[in-house]
PDB file of C-alpha atoms in Angstrom:
ATOM      1  CA  MET A   3       0.000   0.000   0.000  1.00 93.00           C
ATOM      2  CA  HIS A   4       1.165   3.535  -0.812  1.00 96.00           C
ATOM      3  CA  TYR A   5       0.403   6.869   0.777  1.00 97.00           C
ATOM      4  CA  ALA A   6       0.400  10.574   0.015  1.00 97.00           C
ATOM      5  CA  HIS A   7       0.603  13.091   2.857  1.00 97.00           C
ATOM      6  CA  PHE A   8       0.564  16.857   2.373  1.00 96.00           C
ATOM      7  CA  THR A   9      -0.704  20.131   3.799  1.00 95.00           C
ATOM      8  CA  SER A  10      -3.014  22.593   2.141  1.00 94.00           C
ATOM      9  CA  ALA A  11      -4.714  25.904   2.860  1.00 91.00           C
ATOM     10  CA  ALA A  12      -7.508  24.786   0.476  1.00 90.00           C
ATOM     11  CA  PRO A  13      -8.132  21.184   1.596  1.00 91.00           C
ATOM     12  CA  LEU A  14     -11.523  20.748  -0.056  1.00 91.00           C
ATOM     13  CA  ASP A  15     -10.070  21.660  -3.444  1.00 94.00           C
ATOM     14  CA  HIS A  16      -6.872  19.650  -3.095  1.00 95.00           C
ATOM     15  CA  LEU A  17      -8.525  16.570  -1.608  1.00 96.00           C
ATOM     16  CA  SER A  18     -11.135  16.412  -4.360  1.00 96.00           C
ATOM     17  CA  ARG A  19      -8.488  16.895  -7.080  1.00 97.00           C
ATOM     18  CA  ALA A  20      -6.229  14.233  -5.554  1.00 98.00           C
ATOM     19  CA  LEU A  21      -9.132  11.770  -5.329  1.00 97.00           C
ATOM     20  CA  ASP A  22     -10.104  12.497  -8.950  1.00 97.00           C
ATOM     21  CA  GLU A  23      -6.535  11.706 -10.019  1.00 96.00           C
ATOM     22  CA  LEU A  24      -6.659   8.486  -7.985  1.00 96.00           C
ATOM     23  CA  ARG A  25      -9.888   7.426  -9.720  1.00 95.00           C
ATOM     24  CA  ARG A  26      -8.582   8.294 -13.205  1.00 94.00           C
ATOM     25  CA  ARG A  27      -5.584   6.056 -12.640  1.00 94.00           C
ATOM     26  CA  GLY A  28      -7.725   3.148 -11.480  1.00 94.00           C
ATOM     27  CA  PHE A  29      -6.057   2.950  -8.054  1.00 96.00           C
ATOM     28  CA  GLN A  30      -7.910   1.606  -5.048  1.00 96.00           C
ATOM     29  CA  LEU A  31      -8.604   4.070  -2.228  1.00 97.00           C
ATOM     30  CA  CYS A  32      -7.749   2.485   1.132  1.00 96.00           C
ATOM     31  CA  GLY A  33      -8.172   5.438   3.469  1.00 97.00           C
ATOM     32  CA  VAL A  34      -8.407   9.199   3.807  1.00 97.00           C
ATOM     33  CA  ALA A  35      -7.653  11.362   6.831  1.00 96.00           C
ATOM     34  CA  VAL A  36      -8.009  15.128   7.049  1.00 94.00           C
ATOM     35  CA  SER A  37      -7.186  17.167  10.123  1.00 92.00           C
ATOM     36  CA  ALA A  38      -7.736  20.872   9.902  1.00 79.00           C
ATOM     37  CA  GLY A  39      -5.442  23.203  11.788  1.00 67.00           C
ATOM     38  CA  THR A  40      -5.504  23.446  15.540  1.00 52.00           C
ATOM     39  CA  GLY A  41      -8.231  24.278  17.973  1.00 46.00           C
ATOM     40  CA  GLY A  42     -10.871  22.040  16.403  1.00 47.00           C
ATOM     41  CA  GLN A  43     -11.352  24.042  13.219  1.00 49.00           C
ATOM     42  CA  SER A  44     -13.640  22.538  10.632  1.00 51.00           C
ATOM     43  CA  ILE A  45     -12.436  21.718   7.124  1.00 51.00           C
ATOM     44  CA  VAL A  46     -14.455  24.701   5.871  1.00 51.00           C
ATOM     45  CA  ALA A  47     -12.609  27.009   8.291  1.00 48.00           C
ATOM     46  CA  ALA A  48      -9.301  25.533   7.142  1.00 43.00           C
ATOM     47  CA  ASP A  49     -10.370  26.172   3.571  1.00 46.00           C
ATOM     48  CA  ALA A  50     -10.408  29.873   4.484  1.00 54.00           C
ATOM     49  CA  GLY A  51      -6.646  29.880   5.074  1.00 58.00           C
ATOM     50  CA  ALA A  52      -5.492  27.636   7.941  1.00 73.00           C
ATOM     51  CA  LEU A  53      -3.320  24.685   6.927  1.00 88.00           C
ATOM     52  CA  ALA A  54      -4.879  21.227   6.972  1.00 93.00           C
ATOM     53  CA  ASP A  55      -3.084  17.860   6.924  1.00 95.00           C
ATOM     54  CA  ILE A  56      -4.327  15.436   4.275  1.00 96.00           C
ATOM     55  CA  ARG A  57      -3.339  11.774   4.047  1.00 97.00           C
ATOM     56  CA  ILE A  58      -4.497   9.392   1.324  1.00 97.00           C
ATOM     57  CA  ASP A  59      -3.721   5.657   1.497  1.00 97.00           C
ATOM     58  CA  PHE A  60      -4.047   3.789  -1.802  1.00 97.00           C
ATOM     59  CA  ASP A  61      -3.098   0.677  -3.726  1.00 96.00           C
ATOM     60  CA  ALA A  62      -1.315   1.350  -7.014  1.00 94.00           C
ATOM     61  CA  ARG A  63      -0.394  -1.038  -9.791  1.00 83.00           C
ATOM     62  CA  ASN A  64       3.335  -0.520  -9.151  1.00 89.00           C
ATOM     63  CA  ASN A  65       5.825   1.924  -7.635  1.00 89.00           C
ATOM     64  CA  PHE A  66       6.318   3.773 -10.934  1.00 93.00           C
ATOM     65  CA  ALA A  67       2.584   4.469 -11.215  1.00 94.00           C
ATOM     66  CA  ALA A  68       2.468   5.594  -7.582  1.00 95.00           C
ATOM     67  CA  GLU A  69       5.408   7.971  -8.115  1.00 96.00           C
ATOM     68  CA  ASN A  70       3.644   9.518 -11.122  1.00 96.00           C
ATOM     69  CA  TYR A  71       0.533  10.056  -8.990  1.00 97.00           C
ATOM     70  CA  LEU A  72       2.613  11.726  -6.279  1.00 97.00           C
ATOM     71  CA  ALA A  73       4.256  13.969  -8.876  1.00 97.00           C
ATOM     72  CA  ARG A  74       0.804  15.026 -10.076  1.00 96.00           C
ATOM     73  CA  ILE A  75      -0.202  15.996  -6.523  1.00 97.00           C
ATOM     74  CA  ALA A  76       3.092  17.857  -6.020  1.00 96.00           C
ATOM     75  CA  GLY A  77       2.317  19.903  -9.127  1.00 96.00           C
ATOM     76  CA  MET A  78      -0.934  21.262  -7.706  1.00 95.00           C
ATOM     77  CA  PRO A  79      -0.507  24.936  -6.773  1.00 95.00           C
ATOM     78  CA  GLY A  80      -0.820  25.361  -2.999  1.00 93.00           C
ATOM     79  CA  VAL A  81       0.087  21.791  -1.999  1.00 95.00           C
ATOM     80  CA  GLN A  82       2.878  21.915   0.571  1.00 94.00           C
ATOM     81  CA  GLY A  83       5.221  19.392   2.169  1.00 95.00           C
ATOM     82  CA  LEU A  84       4.252  16.373   0.066  1.00 96.00           C
ATOM     83  CA  GLN A  85       5.558  13.073   1.379  1.00 96.00           C
ATOM     84  CA  GLY A  86       4.618   9.699   0.004  1.00 96.00           C
ATOM     85  CA  GLY A  87       5.585   6.331  -1.278  1.00 92.00           C
ATOM     86  CA  LEU A  88       5.325   2.756  -0.112  1.00 89.00           C
ATOM     87  CA  ARG A  89       4.027   2.417   3.449  1.00 82.00           C
ATOM     88  CA  ALA A  90       6.392   0.751   5.888  1.00 74.00           C
ATOM     89  CA  GLY A  91       5.609  -2.955   6.087  1.00 68.00           C
ATOM     90  CA  SER A  92       4.014  -3.044   2.620  1.00 63.00           C
ATOM     91  CA  ALA A  93       5.509  -5.168  -0.112  1.00 58.00           C
TER      92      ALA A  93
END
């Protein structure tokens, strides 16, 4: 299993775009987690400027395909601190 983890000041936009890319590639979505800022802000409040953490777990056909997906996310304006790849313990 692979993952993508990044921060965004526009999480609704970036999450929906990242999930669209996942679907277009035919990958399987395994999990999504979004935590918006601090102090219990909602995702909508984070969309107004506070940074939100977004993590997407997915199964890709191979590492090359997963790396291309991560590159696509990294190219989205406003996505910050992208980390990703094969999850520890996955083969």
